[in-house]
PDB file of C-alpha atoms and ligand atoms in Angstrom:
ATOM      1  CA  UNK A   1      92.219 116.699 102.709  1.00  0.00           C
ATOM      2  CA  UNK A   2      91.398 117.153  99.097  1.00  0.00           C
ATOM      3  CA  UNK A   3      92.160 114.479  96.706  1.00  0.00           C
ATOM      4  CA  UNK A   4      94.847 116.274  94.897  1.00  0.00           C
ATOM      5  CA  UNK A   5      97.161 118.591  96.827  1.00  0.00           C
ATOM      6  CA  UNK A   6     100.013 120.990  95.343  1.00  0.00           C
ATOM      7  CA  UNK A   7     102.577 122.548  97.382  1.00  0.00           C
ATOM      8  CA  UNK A   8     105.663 125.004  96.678  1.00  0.00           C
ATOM      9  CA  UNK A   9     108.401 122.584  96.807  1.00  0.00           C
ATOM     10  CA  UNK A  10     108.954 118.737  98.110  1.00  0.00           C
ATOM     11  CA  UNK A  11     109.696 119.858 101.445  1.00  0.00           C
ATOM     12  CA  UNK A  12     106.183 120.998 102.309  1.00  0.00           C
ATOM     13  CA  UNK A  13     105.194 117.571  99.866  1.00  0.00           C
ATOM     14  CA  UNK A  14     107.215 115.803 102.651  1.00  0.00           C
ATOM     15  CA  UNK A  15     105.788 117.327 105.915  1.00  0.00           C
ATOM     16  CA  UNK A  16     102.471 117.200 104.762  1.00  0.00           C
ATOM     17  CA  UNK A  17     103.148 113.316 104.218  1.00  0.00           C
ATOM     18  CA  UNK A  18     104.890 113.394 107.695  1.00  0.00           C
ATOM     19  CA  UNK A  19     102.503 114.497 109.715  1.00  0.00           C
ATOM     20  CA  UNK A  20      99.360 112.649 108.176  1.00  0.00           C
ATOM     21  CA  UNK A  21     101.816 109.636 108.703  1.00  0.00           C
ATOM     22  CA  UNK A  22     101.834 111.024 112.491  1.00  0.00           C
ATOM     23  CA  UNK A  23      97.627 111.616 112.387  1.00  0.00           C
ATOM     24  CA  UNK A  24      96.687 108.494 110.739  1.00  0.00           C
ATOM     25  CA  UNK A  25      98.895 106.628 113.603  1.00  0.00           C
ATOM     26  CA  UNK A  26      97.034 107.929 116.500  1.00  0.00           C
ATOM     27  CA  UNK A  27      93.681 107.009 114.651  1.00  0.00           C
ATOM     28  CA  UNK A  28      95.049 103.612 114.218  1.00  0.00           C
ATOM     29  CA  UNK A  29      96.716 102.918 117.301  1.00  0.00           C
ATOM     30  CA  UNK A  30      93.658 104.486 119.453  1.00  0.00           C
ATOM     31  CA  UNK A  31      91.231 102.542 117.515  1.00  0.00           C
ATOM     32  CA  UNK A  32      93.204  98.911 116.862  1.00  0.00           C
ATOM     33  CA  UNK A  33      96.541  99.130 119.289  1.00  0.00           C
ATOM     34  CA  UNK A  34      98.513  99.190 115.702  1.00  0.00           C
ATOM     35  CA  UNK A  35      99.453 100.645 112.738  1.00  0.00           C
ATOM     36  CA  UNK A  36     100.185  99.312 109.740  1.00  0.00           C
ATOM     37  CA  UNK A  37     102.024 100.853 107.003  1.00  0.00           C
ATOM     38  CA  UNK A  38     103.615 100.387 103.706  1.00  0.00           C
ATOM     39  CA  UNK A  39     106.289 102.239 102.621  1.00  0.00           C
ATOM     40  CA  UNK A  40     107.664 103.105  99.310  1.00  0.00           C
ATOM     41  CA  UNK A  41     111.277 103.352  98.049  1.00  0.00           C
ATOM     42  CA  UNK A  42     112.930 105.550  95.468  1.00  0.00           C
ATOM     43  CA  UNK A  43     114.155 109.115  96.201  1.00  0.00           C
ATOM     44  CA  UNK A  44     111.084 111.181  97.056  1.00  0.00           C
ATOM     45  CA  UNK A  45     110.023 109.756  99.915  1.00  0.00           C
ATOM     46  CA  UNK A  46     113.148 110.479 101.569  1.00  0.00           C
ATOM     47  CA  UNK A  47     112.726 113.630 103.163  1.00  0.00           C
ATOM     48  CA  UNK A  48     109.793 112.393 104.789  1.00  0.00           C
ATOM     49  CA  UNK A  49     111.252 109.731 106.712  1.00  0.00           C
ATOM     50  CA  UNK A  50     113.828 112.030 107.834  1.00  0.00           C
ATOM     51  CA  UNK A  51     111.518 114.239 109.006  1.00  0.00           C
ATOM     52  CA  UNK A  52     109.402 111.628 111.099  1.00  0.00           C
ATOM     53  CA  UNK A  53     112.981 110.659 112.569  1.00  0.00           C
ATOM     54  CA  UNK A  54     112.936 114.413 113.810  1.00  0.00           C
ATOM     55  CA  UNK A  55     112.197 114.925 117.377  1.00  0.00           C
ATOM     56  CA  UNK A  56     109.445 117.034 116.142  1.00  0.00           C
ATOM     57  CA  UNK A  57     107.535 113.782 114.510  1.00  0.00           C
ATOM     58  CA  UNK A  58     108.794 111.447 116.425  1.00  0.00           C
ATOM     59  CA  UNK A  59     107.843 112.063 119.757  1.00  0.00           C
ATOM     60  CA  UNK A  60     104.415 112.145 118.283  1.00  0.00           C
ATOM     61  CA  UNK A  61     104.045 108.107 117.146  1.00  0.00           C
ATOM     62  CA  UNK A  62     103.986 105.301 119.407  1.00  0.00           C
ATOM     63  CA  UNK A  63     106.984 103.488 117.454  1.00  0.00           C
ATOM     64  CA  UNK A  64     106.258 100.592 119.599  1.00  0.00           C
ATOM     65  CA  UNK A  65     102.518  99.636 118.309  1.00  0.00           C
ATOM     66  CA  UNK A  66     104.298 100.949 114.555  1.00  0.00           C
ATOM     67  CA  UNK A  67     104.536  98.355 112.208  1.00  0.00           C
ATOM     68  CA  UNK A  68     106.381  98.977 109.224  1.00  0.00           C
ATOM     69  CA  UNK A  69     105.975  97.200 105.601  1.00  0.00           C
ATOM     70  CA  UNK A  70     107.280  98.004 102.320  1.00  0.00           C
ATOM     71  CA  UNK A  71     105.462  98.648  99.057  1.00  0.00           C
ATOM     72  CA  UNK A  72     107.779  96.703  96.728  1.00  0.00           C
ATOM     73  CA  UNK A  73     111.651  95.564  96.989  1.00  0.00           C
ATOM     74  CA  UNK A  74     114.285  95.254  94.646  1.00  0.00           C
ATOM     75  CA  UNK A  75     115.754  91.946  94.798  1.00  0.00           C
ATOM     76  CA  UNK A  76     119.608  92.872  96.366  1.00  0.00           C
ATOM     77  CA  UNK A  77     120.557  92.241  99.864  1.00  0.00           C
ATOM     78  CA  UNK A  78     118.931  94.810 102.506  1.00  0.00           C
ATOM     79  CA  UNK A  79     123.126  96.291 103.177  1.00  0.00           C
ATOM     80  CA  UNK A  80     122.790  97.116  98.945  1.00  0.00           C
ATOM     81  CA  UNK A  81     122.268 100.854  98.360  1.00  0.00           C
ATOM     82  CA  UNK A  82     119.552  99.770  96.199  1.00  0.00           C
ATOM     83  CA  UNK A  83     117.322  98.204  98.614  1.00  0.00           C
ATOM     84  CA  UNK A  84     114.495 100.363  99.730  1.00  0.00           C
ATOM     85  CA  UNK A  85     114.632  98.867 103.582  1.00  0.00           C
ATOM     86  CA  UNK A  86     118.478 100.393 103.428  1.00  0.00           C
ATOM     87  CA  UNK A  87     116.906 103.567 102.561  1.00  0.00           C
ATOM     88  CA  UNK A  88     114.624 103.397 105.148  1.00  0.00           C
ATOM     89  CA  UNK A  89     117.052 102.426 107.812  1.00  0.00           C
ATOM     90  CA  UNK A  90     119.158 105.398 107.097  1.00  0.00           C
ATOM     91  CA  UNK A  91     116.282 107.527 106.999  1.00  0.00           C
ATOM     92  CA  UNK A  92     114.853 106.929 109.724  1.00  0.00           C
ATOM     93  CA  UNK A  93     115.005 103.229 111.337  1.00  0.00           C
ATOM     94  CA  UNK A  94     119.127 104.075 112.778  1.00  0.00           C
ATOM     95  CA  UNK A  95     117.663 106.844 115.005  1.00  0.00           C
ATOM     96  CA  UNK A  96     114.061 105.531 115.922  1.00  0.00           C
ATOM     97  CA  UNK A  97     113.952 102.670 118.358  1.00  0.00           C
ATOM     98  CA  UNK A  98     111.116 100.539 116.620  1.00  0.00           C
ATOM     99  CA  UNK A  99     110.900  96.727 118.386  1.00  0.00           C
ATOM    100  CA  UNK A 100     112.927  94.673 115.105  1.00  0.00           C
ATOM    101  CA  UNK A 101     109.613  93.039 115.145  1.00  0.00           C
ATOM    102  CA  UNK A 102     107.931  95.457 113.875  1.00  0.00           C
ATOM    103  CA  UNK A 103     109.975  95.779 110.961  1.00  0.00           C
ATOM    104  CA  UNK A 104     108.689  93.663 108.058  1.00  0.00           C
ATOM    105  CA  UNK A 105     110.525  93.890 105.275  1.00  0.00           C
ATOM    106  CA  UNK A 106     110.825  92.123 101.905  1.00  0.00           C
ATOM    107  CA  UNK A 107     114.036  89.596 101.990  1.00  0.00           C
ATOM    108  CA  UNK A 108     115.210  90.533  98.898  1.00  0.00           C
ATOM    109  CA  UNK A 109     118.070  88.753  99.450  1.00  0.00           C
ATOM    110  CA  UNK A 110     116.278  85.245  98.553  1.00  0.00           C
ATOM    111  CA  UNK A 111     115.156  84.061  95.623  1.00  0.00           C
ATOM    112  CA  UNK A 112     112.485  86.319  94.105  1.00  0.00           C
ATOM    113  CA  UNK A 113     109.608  83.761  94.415  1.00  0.00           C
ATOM    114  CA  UNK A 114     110.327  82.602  97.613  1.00  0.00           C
ATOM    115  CA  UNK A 115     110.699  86.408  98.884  1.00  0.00           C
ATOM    116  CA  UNK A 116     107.769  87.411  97.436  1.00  0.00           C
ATOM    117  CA  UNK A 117     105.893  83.584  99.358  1.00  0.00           C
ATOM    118  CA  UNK A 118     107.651  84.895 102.699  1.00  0.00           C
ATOM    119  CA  UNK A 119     106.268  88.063 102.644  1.00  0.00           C
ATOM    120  CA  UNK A 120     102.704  87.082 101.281  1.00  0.00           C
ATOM    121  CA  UNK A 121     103.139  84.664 104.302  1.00  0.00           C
ATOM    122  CA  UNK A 122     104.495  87.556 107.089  1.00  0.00           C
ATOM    123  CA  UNK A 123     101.019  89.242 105.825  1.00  0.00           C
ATOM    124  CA  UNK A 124      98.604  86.854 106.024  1.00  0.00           C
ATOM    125  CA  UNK A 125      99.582  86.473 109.157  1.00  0.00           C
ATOM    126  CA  UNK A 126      99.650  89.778 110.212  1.00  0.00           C
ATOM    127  CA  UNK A 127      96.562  90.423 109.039  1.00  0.00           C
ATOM    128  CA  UNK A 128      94.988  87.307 110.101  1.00  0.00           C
ATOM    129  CA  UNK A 129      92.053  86.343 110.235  1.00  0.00           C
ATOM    130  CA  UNK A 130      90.841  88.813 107.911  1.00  0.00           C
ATOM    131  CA  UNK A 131      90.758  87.840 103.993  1.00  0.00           C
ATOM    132  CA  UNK A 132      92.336  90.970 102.996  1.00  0.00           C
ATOM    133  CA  UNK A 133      95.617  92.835 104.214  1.00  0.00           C
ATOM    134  CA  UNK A 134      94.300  96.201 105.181  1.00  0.00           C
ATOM    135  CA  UNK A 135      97.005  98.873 105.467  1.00  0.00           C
ATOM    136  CA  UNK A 136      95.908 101.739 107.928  1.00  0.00           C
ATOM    137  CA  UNK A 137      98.820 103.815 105.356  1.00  0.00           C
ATOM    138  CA  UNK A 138     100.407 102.851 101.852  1.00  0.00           C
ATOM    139  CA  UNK A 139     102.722 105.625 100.772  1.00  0.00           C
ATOM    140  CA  UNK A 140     103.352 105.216  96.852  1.00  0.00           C
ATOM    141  CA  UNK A 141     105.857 106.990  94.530  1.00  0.00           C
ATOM    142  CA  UNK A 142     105.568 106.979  90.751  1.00  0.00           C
ATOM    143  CA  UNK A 143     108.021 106.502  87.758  1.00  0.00           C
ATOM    144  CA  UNK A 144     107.869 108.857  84.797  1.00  0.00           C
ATOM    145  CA  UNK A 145     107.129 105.984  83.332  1.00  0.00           C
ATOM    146  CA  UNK A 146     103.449 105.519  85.163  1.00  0.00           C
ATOM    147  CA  UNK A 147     104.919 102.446  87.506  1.00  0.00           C
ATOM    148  CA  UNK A 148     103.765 102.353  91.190  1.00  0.00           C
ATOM    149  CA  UNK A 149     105.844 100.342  93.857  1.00  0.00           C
ATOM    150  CA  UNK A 150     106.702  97.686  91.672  1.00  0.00           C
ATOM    151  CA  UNK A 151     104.180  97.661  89.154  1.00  0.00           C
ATOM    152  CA  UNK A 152     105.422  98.280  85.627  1.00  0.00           C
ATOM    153  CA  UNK A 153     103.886  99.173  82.398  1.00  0.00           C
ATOM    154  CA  UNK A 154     102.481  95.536  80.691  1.00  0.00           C
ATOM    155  CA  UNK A 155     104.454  93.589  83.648  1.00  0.00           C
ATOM    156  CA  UNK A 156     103.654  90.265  84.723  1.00  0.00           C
ATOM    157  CA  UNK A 157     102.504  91.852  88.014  1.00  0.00           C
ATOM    158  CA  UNK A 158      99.317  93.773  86.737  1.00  0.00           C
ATOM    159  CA  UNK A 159      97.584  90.572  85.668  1.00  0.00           C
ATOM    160  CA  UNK A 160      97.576  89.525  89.266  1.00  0.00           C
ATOM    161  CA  UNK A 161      93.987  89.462  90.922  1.00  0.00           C
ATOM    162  CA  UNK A 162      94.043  87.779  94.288  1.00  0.00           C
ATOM    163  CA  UNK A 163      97.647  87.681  94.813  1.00  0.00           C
ATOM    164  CA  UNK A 164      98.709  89.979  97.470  1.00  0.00           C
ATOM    165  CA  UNK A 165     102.391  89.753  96.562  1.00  0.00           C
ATOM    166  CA  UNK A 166     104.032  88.948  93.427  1.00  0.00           C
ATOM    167  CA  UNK A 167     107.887  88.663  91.780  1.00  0.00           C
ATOM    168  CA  UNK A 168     107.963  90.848  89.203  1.00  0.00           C
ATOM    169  CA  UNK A 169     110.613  90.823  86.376  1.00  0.00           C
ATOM    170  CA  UNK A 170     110.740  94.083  84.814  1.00  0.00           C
ATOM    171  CA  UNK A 171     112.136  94.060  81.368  1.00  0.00           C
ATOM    172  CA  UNK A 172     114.002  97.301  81.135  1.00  0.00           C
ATOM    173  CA  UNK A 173     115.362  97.050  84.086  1.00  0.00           C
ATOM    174  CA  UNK A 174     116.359  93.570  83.454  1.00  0.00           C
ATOM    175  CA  UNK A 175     115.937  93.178  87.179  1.00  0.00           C
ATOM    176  CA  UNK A 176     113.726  91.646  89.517  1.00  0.00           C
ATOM    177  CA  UNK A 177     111.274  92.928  92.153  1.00  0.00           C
ATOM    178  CA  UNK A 178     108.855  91.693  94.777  1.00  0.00           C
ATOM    179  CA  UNK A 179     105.873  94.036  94.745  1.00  0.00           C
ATOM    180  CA  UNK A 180     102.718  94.250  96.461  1.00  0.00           C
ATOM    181  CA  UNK A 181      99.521  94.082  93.873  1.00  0.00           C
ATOM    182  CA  UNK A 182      96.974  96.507  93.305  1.00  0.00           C
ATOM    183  CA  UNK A 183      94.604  94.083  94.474  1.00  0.00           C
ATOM    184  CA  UNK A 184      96.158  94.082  97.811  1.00  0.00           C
ATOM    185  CA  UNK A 185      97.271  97.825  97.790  1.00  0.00           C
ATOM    186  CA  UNK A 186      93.169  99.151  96.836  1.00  0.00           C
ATOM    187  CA  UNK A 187      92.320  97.279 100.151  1.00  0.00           C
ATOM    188  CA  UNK A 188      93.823 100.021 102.022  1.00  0.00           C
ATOM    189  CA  UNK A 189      92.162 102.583 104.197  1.00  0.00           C
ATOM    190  CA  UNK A 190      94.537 105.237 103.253  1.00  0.00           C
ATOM    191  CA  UNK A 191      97.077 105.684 100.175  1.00  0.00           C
ATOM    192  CA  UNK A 192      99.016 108.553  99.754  1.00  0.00           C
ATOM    193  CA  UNK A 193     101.247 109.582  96.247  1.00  0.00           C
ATOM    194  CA  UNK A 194     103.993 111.443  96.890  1.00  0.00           C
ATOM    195  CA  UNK A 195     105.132 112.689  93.580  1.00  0.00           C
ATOM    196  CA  UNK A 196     107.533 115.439  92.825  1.00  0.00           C
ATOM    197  CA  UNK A 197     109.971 116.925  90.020  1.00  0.00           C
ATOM    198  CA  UNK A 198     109.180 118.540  86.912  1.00  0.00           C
ATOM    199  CA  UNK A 199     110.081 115.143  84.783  1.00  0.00           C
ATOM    200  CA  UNK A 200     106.842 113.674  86.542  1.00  0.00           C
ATOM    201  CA  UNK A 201     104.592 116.279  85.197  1.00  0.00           C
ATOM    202  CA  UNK A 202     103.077 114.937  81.928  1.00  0.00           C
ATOM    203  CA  UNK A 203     103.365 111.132  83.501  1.00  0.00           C
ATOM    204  CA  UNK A 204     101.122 113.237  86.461  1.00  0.00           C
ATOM    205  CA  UNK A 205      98.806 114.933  83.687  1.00  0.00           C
ATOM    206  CA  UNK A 206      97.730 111.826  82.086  1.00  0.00           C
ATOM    207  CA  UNK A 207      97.543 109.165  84.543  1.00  0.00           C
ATOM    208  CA  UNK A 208      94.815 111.696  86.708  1.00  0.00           C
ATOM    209  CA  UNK A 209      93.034 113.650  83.597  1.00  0.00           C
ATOM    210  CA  UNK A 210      93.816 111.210  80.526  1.00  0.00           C
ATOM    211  CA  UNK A 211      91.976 108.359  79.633  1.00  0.00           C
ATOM    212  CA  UNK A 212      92.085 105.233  81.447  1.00  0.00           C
ATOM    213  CA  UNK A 213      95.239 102.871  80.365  1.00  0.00           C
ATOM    214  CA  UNK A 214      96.544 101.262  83.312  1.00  0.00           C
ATOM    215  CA  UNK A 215      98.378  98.907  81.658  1.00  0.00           C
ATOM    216  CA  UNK A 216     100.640 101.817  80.757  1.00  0.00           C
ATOM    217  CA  UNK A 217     100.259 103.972  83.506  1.00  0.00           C
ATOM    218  CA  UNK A 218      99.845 100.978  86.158  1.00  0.00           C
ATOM    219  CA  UNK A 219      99.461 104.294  88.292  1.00  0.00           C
ATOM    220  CA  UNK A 220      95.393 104.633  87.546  1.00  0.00           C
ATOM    221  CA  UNK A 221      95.080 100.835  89.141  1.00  0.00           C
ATOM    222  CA  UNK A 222      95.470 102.362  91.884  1.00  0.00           C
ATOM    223  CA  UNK A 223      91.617 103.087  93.443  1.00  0.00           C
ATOM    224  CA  UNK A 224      90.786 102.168  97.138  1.00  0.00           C
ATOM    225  CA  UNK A 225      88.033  99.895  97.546  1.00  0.00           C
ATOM    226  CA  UNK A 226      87.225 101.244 100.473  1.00  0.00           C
ATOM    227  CA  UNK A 227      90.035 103.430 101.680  1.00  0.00           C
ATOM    228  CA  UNK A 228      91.111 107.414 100.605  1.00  0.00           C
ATOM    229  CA  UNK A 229      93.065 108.181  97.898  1.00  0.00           C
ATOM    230  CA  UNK A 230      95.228 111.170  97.930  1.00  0.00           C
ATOM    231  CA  UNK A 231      97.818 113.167  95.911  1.00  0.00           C
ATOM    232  CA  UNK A 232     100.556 115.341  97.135  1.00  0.00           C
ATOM    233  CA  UNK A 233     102.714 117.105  94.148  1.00  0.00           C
ATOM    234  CA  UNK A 234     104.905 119.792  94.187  1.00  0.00           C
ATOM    235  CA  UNK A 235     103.839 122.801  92.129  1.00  0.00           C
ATOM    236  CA  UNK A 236     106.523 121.073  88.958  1.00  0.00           C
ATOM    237  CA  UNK A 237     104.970 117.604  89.086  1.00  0.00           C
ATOM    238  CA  UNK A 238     101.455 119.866  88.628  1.00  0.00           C
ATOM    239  CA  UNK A 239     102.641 122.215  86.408  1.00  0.00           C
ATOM    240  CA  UNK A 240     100.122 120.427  83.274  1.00  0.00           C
ATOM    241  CA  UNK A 241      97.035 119.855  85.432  1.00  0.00           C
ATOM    242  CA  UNK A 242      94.155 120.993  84.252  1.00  0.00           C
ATOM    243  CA  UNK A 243      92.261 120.498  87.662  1.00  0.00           C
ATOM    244  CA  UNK A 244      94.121 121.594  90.603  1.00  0.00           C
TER     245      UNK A 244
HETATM  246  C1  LIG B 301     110.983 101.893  94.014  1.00  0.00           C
HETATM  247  C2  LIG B 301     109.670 102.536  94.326  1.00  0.00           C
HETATM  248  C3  LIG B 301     109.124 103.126  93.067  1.00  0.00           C
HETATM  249  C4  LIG B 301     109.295 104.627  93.222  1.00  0.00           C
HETATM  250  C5  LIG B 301     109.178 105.310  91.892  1.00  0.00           C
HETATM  251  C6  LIG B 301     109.480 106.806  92.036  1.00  0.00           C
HETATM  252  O1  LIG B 301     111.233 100.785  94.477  1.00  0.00           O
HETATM  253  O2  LIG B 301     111.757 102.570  93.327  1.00  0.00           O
HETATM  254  O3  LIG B 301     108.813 101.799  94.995  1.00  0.00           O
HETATM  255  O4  LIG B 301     107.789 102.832  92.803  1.00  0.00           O
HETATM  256  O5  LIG B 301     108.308 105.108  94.123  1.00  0.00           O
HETATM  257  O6  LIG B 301     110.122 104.717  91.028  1.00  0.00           O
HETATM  258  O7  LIG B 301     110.820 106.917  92.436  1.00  0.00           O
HETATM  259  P1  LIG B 301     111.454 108.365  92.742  1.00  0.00           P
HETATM  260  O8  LIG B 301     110.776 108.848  93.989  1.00  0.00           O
HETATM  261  O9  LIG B 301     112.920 108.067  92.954  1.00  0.00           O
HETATM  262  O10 LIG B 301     111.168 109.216  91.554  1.00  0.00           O
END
């Protein structure tokens, strides 16, 4: 798959995502009995959980050797409409049957450095005894505003370099989140953006052919070690690129 990848509208963004969600499981499970995968909140991603929850998708992954992660969390209880595991769950976790031990989310509910300890914890030992937490798949959304999972523009987070998890206060929001780093997220084998909507498009434009600013676009930290990187816009989120 090419790097950067435009489609007609966010549903073929979403199937594309759902079945290289459904390929790179197969990989994974044949090669290592498991995969491991973040997932990211916010709206666009939706789709594409409800599409793996489709008989279609589904009966394609071995939900039991699944194990699912999140990217970031806001800090609200997992029943609060904010929390990205409660949209996951209605996405997709109420009609899958994955083992509730495969389900690793971010307690959000707790304080926001002692969520952000648990889950560093949960990880390490997932990914024990290796010195890095190696996602098979992290799926990624961005802001308008350049932010990936929880990394913000000149937020505490981006200064982190061996954390794997961090609590993140983000200003504007005047909110807290619990956020994987890019440290942790560029040891990946595979990240996928999923970014779609017209009000993306100049955010789009500069963080892949401007000049390098990560601190504002926290987006362009984002550059697997050793891992693939790809991009799948609609044709609005691409309208400004140069380079397709
Ligand atoms: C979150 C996400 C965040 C999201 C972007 C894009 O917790 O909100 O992790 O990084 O991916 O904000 O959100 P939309 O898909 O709603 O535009």
């Amino acid at each position: 798959m090419d790097k950067i990848k435009v489609f007609p509208d966010v549903y073929r963004v979403s199937r594309t995502a759902a079945e290289y969600f459904v390929s790179r499981s197969q990989v994974a499970i044949k090669e290592r009995g498991r995969f491991a995968v973040a997932l990211c909140g916010g709206t666009t991603p939706e789709q594409m959980y409800a599409l793996l929850a489709t008989e279609a998708f589904a009966r394609r992954v071995k939900w039991e050797q699944v194990h699912l992660f999140w990217g970031d969390e806001r800090c609200v209880p997992p029943n609060n409409i904010d929390s990205n595991y409660w949209m996951v769950r209605h996405a997709m976790l109420d009609t899958l049957s994955i083992p509730p031990e495969n389900i690793h989310r971010i307690h959000g509910e707790m304080k926001p450095d002692h969520a952000a300890a648990d889950y560093d914890t949960k990880l390490r030992e997932f990914f024990a005894p290796a010195s890095q937490p190696r996602f098979d798949l992290v799926l990624l959304g961005m802001g308008a505003d350049g932010h990936t999972a929880s990394l913000f523009p000149h937020s505490q987070a981006l200064e982190a370099q061996k954390a794997w998890v961090v609590a993140n206060y983000i200003d504007e929001m005047r909110a807290w989140r619990v956020t994987l780093t890019a440290n942790a997220i560029n040891q990946a084998a595979n990240v996928v953006f999923l970014v779609t909507g017209s009000n993306k498009a100049r955010t789009v434009k500069a963080v892949l052919e401007g000049e390098k600013r990560p601190t504002d676009l926290p987006a362009q930290m984002i550059d697997p070690e050793e891992g693939e990187l790809f991009w799948l816009l609609d044709e609005e989120a691409a309208s400004l690129l140069e380079k397709r």
